[in-house]
Coordinates of C-alpha atoms and ligand atoms in Angstrom, one line a residue:
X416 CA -26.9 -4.8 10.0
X417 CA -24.7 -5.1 12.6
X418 CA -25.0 -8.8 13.1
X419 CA -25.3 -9.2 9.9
X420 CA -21.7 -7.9 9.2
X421 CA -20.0 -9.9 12.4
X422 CA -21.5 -13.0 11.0
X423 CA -20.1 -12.5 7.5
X424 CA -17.0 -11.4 9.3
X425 CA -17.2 -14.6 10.9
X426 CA -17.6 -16.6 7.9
X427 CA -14.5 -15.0 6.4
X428 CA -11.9 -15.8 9.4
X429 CA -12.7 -19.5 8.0
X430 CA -11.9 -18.8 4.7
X431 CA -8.9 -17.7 5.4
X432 CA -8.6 -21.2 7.6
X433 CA -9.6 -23.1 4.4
X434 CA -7.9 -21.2 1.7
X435 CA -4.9 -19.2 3.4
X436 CA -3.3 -16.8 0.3
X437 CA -1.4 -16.2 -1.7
X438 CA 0.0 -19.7 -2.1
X439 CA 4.2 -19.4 -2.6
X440 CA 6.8 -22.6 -3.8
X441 CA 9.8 -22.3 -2.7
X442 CA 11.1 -21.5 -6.3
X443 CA 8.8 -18.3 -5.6
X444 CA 10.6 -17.4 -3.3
X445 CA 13.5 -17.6 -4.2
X446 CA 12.7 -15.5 -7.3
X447 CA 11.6 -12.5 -5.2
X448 CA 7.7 -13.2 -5.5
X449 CA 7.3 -12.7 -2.1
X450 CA 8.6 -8.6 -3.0
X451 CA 5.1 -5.7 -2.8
X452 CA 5.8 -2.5 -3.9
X453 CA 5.8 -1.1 -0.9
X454 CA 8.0 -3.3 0.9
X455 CA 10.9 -1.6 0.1
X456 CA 13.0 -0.4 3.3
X457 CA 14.7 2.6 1.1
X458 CA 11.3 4.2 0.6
X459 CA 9.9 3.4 4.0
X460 CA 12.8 5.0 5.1
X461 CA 12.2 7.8 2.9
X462 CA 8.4 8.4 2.9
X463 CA 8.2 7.6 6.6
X464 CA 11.0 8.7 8.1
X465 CA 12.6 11.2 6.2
X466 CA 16.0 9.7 5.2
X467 CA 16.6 8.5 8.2
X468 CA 17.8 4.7 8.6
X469 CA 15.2 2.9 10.0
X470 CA 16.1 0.1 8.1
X471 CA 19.6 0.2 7.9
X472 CA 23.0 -1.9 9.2
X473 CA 22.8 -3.1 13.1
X474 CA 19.6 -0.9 13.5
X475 CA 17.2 -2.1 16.9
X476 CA 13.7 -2.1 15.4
X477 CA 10.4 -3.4 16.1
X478 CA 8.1 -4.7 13.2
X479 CA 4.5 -6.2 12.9
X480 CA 3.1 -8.0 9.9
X481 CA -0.7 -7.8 11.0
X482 CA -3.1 -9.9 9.3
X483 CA 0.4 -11.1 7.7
X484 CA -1.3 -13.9 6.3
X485 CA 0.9 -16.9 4.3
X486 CA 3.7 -13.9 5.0
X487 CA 4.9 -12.2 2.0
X488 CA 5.6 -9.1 3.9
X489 CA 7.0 -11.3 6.6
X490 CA 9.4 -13.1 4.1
X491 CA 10.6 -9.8 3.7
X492 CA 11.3 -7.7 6.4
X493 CA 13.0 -11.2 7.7
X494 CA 15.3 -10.7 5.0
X495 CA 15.7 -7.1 5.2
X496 CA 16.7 -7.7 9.1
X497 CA 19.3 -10.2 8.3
X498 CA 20.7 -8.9 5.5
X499 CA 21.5 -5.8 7.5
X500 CA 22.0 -8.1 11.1
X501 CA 19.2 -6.0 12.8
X502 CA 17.9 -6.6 15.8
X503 CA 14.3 -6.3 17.6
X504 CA 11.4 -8.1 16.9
X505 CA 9.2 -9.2 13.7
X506 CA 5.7 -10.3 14.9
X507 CA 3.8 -11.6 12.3
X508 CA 0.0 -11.6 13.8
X509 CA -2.7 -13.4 12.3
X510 CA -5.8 -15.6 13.7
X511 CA -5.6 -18.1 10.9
X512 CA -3.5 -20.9 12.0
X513 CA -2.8 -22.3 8.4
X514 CA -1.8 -19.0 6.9
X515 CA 0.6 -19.0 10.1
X516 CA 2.0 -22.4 9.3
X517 CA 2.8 -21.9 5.8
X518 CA 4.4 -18.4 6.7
X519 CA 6.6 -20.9 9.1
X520 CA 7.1 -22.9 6.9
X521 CA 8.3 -20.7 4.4
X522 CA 11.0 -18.9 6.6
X523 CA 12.0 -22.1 7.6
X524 CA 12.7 -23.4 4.1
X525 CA 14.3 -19.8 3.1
X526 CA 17.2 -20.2 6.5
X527 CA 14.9 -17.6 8.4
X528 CA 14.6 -17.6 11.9
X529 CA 13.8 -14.4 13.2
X530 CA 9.9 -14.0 13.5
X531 CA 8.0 -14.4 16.4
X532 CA 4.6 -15.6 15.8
X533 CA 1.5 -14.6 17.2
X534 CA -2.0 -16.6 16.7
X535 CA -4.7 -13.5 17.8
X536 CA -6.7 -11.1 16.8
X537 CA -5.8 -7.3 15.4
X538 CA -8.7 -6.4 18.3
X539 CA -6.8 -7.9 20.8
X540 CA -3.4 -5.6 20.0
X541 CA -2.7 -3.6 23.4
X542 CA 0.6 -1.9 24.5
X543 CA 0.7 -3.8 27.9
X544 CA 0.8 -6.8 25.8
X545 CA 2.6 -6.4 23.0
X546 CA 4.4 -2.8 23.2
X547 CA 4.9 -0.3 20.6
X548 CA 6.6 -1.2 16.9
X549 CA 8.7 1.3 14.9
X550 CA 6.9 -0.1 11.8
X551 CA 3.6 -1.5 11.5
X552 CA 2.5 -3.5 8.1
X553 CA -1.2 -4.7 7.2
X554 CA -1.5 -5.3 3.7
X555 CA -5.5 -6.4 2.6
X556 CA -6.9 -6.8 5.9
X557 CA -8.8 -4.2 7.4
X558 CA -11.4 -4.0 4.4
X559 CA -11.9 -7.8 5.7
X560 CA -12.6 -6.5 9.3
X561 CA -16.2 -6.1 11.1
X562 CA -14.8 -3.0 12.4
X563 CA -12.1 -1.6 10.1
X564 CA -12.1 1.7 11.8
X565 CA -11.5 -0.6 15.3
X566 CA -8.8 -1.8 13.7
X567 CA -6.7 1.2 12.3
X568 CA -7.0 2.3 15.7
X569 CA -5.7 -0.9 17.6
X570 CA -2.6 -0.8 15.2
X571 CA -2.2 3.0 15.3
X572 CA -2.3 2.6 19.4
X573 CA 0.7 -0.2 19.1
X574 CA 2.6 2.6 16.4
X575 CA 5.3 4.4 18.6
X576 CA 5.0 8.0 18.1
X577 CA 6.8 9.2 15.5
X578 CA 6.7 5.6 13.9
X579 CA 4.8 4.6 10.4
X580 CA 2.5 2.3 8.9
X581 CA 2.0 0.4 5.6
X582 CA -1.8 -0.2 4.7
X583 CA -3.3 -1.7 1.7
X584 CA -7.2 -1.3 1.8
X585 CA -9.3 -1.8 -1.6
X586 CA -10.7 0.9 -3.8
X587 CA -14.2 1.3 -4.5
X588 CA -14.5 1.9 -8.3
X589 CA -11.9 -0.1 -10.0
X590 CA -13.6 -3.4 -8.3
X591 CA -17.3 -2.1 -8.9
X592 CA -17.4 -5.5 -11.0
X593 CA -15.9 -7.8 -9.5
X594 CA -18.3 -6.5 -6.3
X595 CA -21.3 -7.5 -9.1
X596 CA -20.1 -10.7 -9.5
X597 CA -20.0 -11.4 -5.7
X598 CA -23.2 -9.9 -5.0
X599 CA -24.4 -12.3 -7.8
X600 CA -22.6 -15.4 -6.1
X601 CA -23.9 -14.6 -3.2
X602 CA -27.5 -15.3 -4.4
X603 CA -26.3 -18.4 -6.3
X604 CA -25.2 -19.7 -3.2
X605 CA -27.7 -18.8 -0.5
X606 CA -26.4 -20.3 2.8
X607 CA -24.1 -22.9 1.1
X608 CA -20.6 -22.9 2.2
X609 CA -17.7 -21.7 0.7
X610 CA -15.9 -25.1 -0.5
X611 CA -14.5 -26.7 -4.0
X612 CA -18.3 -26.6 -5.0
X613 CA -18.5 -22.4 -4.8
X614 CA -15.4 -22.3 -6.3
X615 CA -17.0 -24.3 -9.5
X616 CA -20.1 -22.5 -9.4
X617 CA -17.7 -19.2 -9.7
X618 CA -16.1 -20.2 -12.4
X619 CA -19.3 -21.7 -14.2
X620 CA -20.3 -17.9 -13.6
X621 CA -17.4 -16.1 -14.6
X622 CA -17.4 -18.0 -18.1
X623 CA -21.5 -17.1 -18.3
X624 CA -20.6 -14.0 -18.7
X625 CA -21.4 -11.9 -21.9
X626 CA -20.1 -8.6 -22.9
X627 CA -22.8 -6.4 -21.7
X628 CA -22.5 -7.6 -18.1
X629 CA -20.6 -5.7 -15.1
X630 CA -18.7 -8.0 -14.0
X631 CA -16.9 -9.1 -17.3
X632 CA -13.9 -7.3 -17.8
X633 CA -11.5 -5.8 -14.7
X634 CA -10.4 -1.8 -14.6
X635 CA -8.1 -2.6 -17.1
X636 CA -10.6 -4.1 -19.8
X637 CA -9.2 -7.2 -19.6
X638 CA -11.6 -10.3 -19.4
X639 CA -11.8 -11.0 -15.9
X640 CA -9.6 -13.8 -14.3
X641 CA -7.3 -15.2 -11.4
X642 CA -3.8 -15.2 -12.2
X643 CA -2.5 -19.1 -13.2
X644 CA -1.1 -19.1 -9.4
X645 CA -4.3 -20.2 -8.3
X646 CA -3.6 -23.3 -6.4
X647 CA -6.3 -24.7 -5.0
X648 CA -9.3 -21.9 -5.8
X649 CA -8.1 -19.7 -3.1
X650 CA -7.6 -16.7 -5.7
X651 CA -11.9 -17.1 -6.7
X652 CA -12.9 -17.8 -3.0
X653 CA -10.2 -14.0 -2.4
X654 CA -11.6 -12.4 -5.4
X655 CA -15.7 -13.6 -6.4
X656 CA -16.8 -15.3 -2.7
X657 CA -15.6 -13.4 0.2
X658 CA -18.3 -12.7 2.9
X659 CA -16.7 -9.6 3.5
X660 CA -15.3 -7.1 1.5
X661 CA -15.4 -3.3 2.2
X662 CA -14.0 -1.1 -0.1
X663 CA -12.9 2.8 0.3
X664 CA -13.7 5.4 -2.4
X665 CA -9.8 8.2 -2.1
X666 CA -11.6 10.8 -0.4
X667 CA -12.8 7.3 1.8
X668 CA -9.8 6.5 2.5
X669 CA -7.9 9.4 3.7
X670 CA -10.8 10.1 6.4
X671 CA -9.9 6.5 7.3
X672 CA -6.9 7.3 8.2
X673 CA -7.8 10.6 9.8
X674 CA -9.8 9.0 12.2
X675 CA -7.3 6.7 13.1
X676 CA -5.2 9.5 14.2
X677 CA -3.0 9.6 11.6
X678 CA -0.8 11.3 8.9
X679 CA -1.2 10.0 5.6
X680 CA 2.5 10.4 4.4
X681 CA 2.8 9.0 0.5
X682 CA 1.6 6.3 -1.8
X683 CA 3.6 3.3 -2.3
X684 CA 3.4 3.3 -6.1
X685 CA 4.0 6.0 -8.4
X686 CA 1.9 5.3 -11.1
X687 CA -0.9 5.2 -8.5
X688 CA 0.0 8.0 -6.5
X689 CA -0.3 10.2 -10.1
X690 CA -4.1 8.7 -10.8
X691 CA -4.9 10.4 -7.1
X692 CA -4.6 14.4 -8.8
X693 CA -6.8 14.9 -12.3
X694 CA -5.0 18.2 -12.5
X695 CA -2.4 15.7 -13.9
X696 CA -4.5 14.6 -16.8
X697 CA -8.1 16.3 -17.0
X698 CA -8.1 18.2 -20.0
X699 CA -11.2 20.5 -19.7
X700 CA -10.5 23.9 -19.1
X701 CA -14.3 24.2 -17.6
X702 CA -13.7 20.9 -15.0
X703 CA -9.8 22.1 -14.6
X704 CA -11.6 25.4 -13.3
X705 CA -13.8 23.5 -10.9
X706 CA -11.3 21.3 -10.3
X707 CA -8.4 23.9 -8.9
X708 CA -11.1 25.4 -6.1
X709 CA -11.6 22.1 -4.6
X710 CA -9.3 20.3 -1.7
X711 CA -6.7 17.5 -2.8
X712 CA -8.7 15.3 -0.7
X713 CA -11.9 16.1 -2.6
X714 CA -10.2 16.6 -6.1
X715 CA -8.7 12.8 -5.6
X716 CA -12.0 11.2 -5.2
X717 CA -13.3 13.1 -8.4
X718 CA -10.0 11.7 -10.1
X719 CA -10.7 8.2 -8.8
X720 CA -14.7 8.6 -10.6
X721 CA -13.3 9.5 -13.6
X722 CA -10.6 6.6 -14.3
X723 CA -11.9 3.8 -12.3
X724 CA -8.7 2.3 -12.2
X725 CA -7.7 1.8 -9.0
X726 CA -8.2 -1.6 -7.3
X727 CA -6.2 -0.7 -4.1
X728 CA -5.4 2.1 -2.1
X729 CA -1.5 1.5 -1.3
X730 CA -0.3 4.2 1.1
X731 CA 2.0 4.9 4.2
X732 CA 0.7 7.0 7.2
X733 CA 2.7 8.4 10.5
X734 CA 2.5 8.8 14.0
X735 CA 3.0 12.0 14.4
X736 CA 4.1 14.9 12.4
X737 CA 5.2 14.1 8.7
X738 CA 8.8 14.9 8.0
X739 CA 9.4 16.9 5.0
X740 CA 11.6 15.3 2.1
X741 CA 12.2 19.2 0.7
X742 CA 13.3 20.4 4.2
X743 CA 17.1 22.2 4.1
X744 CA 18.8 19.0 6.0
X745 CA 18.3 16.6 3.3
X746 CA 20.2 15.4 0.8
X747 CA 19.2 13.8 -2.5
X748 CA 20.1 12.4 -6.1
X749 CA 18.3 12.9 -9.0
X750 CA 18.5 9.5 -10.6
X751 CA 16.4 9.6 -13.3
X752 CA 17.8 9.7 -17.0
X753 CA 15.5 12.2 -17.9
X754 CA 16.3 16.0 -16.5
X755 CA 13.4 16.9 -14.2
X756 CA 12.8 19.7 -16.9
X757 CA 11.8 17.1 -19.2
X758 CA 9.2 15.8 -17.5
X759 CA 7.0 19.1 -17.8
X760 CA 4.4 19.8 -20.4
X761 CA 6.5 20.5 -22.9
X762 CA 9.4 18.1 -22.1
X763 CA 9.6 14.3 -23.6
X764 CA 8.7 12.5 -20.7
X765 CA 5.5 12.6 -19.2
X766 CA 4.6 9.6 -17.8
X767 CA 2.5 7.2 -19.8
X768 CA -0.6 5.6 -17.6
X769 CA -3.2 3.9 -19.4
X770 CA -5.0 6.5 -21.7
X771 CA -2.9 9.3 -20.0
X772 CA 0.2 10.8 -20.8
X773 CA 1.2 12.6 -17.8
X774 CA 3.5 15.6 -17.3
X775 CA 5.2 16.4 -13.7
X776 CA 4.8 20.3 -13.3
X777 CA 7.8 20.9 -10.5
X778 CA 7.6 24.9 -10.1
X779 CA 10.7 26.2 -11.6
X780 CA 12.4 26.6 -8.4
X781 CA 11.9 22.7 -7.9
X782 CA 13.2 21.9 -11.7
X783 CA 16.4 24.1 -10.5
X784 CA 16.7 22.9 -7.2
X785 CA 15.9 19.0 -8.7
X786 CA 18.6 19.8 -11.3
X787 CA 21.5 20.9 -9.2
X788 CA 21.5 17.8 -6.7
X789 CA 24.8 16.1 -6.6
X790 CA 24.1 13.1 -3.8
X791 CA 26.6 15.5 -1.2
X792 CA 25.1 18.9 -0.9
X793 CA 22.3 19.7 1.1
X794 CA 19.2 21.4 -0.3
X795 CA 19.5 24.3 2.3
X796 CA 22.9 24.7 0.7
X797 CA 21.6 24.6 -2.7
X798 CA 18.4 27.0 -2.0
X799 CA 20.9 29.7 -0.5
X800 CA 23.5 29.1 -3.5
X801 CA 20.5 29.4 -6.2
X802 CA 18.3 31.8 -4.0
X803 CA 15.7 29.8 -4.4
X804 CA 12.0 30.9 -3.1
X805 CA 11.2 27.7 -0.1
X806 CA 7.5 28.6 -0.6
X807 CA 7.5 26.9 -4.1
X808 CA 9.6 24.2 -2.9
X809 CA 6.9 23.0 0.1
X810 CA 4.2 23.7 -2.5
X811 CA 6.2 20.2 -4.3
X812 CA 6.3 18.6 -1.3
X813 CA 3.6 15.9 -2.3
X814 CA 5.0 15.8 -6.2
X815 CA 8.3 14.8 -5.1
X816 CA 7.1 12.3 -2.8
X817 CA 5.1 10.7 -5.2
X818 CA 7.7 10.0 -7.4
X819 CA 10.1 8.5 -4.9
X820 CA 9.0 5.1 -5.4
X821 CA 9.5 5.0 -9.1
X822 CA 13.3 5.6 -7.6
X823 CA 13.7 8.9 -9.9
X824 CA 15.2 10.5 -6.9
X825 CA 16.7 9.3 -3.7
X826 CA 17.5 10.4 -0.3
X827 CA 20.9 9.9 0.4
X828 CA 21.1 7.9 3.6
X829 CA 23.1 9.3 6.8
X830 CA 26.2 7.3 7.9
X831 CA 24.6 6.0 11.3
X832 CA 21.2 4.9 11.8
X833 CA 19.3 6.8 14.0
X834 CA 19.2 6.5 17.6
X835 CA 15.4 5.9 18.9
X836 CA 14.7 6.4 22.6
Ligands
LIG1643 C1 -6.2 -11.2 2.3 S1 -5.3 -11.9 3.6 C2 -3.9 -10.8 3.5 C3 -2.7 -11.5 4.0 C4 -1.4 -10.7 3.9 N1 -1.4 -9.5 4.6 C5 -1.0 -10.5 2.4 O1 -1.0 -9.3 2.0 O2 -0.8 -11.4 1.7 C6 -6.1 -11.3 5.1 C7 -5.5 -11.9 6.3 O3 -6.0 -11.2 7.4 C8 -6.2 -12.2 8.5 N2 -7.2 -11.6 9.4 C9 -8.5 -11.3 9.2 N3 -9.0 -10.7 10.4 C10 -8.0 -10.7 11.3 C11 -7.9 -10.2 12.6 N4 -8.9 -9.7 13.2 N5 -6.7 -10.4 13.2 C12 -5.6 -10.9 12.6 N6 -5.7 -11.4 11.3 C13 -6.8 -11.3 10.7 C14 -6.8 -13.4 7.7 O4 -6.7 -14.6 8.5 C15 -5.9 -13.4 6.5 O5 -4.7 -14.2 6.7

């Protein structure tokens, strides 16, 4: 099995030489394509960090894009360190040459030049070598990896303590068909190579396809496809032929990221980060009984089984302990049109997912506290003002960090950024 899995890993370091994704024009670009939900300094900042400014005007930071790819991630944090004339290092790391190239290419045509590249392996990261980074982003790699687990590790080992990461890894059940279709391909194909051929005889197959079969329709019950940015058949040869692909049930994934040492510390998308708790939308008193005895960890995976929807697990993690967005020093905005109170069960904005219309149940002491932030006061002066119980507010913790990407609430950023030793 072993071998087995190095050779298919070896097989897919060359399709990543032949078909480097996703494929950007320069138009793209300039549009913002290049933008991932999670690439957002103001929420690293706040899911990571606290509040504090690790992205922020004249800041010294260190970044690496690992498995960075054609470099949408790169694209960014090169303009998040101009536009706030940062300093450091961005190291975008990847072992396929012509992902690297078009990442270069791509800065060069958008005025870039602040990226250092670096043609090697994740396995060969090592702190003599490279030193530690602040922030560390691999988006859709380490599913690809022989060793994924190696992996986490090596970039976790280069993570400064107290710094953050960014990770994409795919979900099991919301790609259950598309993992039919390339289990079927596979057969098709035998020891062929992956070239323009395979990517015919994928599409051949994909049209084949009746109603009844698994692979048919995506977690959305759309008729499965690659978007029309599909350039040369990298997006079938990504999506219906990779050699290897290894995807992480929730429960999965956060023992992932256990192992590795660290903290998971938010998900990068709100609407995703509320599909990870079925007390938000199982109805069943019986299940909702079963349900409130079990662990988060072990109540997300049941979640996950239920919906299927997920196709990505799209989370930070920490070095170190997680700082909490409730604590007394911070101060936020509520920014929302909607009155945290309205949000609850009986207000008039739950959130709509899919079949699921999905209330927020803050505690009342986190509706109050929620409700009397002003963008100046702290909440320490607000909990002492209100007499509000802290116990209920820590008990929110993970609710109020779920919705920070959806940019209901903010933190509002100190005046200097903070001072790393
Ligand atoms: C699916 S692409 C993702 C690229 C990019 N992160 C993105 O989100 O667009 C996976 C990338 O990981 C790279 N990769 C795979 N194994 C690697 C390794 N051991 N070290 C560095 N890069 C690796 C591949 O060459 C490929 O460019």
């Amino acid at each position: 099995m072993a071998t087995d899995v190095q050779s298919r890993y070896e097989m897919s370091l060359k399709i990543y030489q032949d078909y480097p994704m996703p494929i950007r024009s320069k138009k793209d670009d300039e549009s913002g394509a290049y933008r991932r939900p999670g690439d957002n300094e103001t929420i690293i900042n706040a899911l990571c960090f606290g509040g504090q400014q690790i992205f922020g005007k004249n800041a010294n930071r260190r970044v690496l894009i690992a498995g960075g790819g054609t470099g949408d991630s790169t694209v960014f944090f090169a303009k998040v360190f101009k536009e706030y004339e940062m300093t450091g290092d961005i190291v975008h790391l990847d072992q396929s040459e012509s992902a690297n190239v078009i990442c270069r290419n791509r800065l060069k045509e958008l005025d870039l030049d602040n990226v250092t590249f670096s043609k090697s392996s994740i396995f060969e990261l090592n702190t003599k070598k490279d030193g530690y980074f602040d922030f560390v982003n691999c988006n859709g790699v380490l599913h690809h990896l022989a060793d994924p687990d190696e992996g986490l590790h090596r970039l976790s080992s280069v993570t400064r303590d107290g710094g953050a990461l960014g990770i994409w890894i795919y979900a099991k059940y919301g790609r259950a068909g598309l993992y039919h279709i390339q289990a079927t391909m596979a057969d098709l194909l035998g020891q062929r190579p992956i070239d323009s051929a395979a990517v015919e005889l994928a599409k051949e197959l994909l049209n084949e396809l009746p109603s009844s079969s698994l692979g048919k329709f995506d977690s959305a019950g759309n008729v499965r496809t690659v978007s029309k940015r599909d350039v040369h058949g990298e997006q079938y040869v990504d999506r219906f032929l990779h050699t290897l692909d290894q995807p992480y049930s929730a429960r999965e994934m956060f023992e992932f990221v256990e192992r590795a040492s660290l903290i998971f510390s938010g998900f990068q998308v709100t609407e995703e980060a509320l599909l990870y708790e079925p007390l938000h939308f199982v109805k069943s008193p019986l299940i909702r009984k079963e349900l409130e005895r079990m662990s988060f960890k072990d109540r997300s995976e049941v979640a996950e089984r239920i919906h299927c929807s997920l196709n990505m697990h799209r989370i930070f993690a920490v070095k170190g302990a997680r700082q909490d967005i409730l604590s007394r020093d911070t101060v936020m905005m509520w920014r929302a049109k909607a009155k945290p109170r309205e949000f609850g069960p009986d207000g008039a904005a739950a959130i709509v997912l899919g079949p699921y219309k999905i209330p927020i149940r803050f505690s009342g002491a986190t509706v109050q506290l929620m409700e009397a932030l002003d963008g100046q006061t702290s909440n320490g002066e607000i909990i002492d003002r209100l007499g509000l119980d802290s116990q209920k507010l820590i008990a929110d913790e993970d609710l109020v960090r779920s919705l920070m990407p959806i940019n209901f609430l903010t933190i509002r950023a100190p005046m200097r950024c903070l001072e790393l030793t």
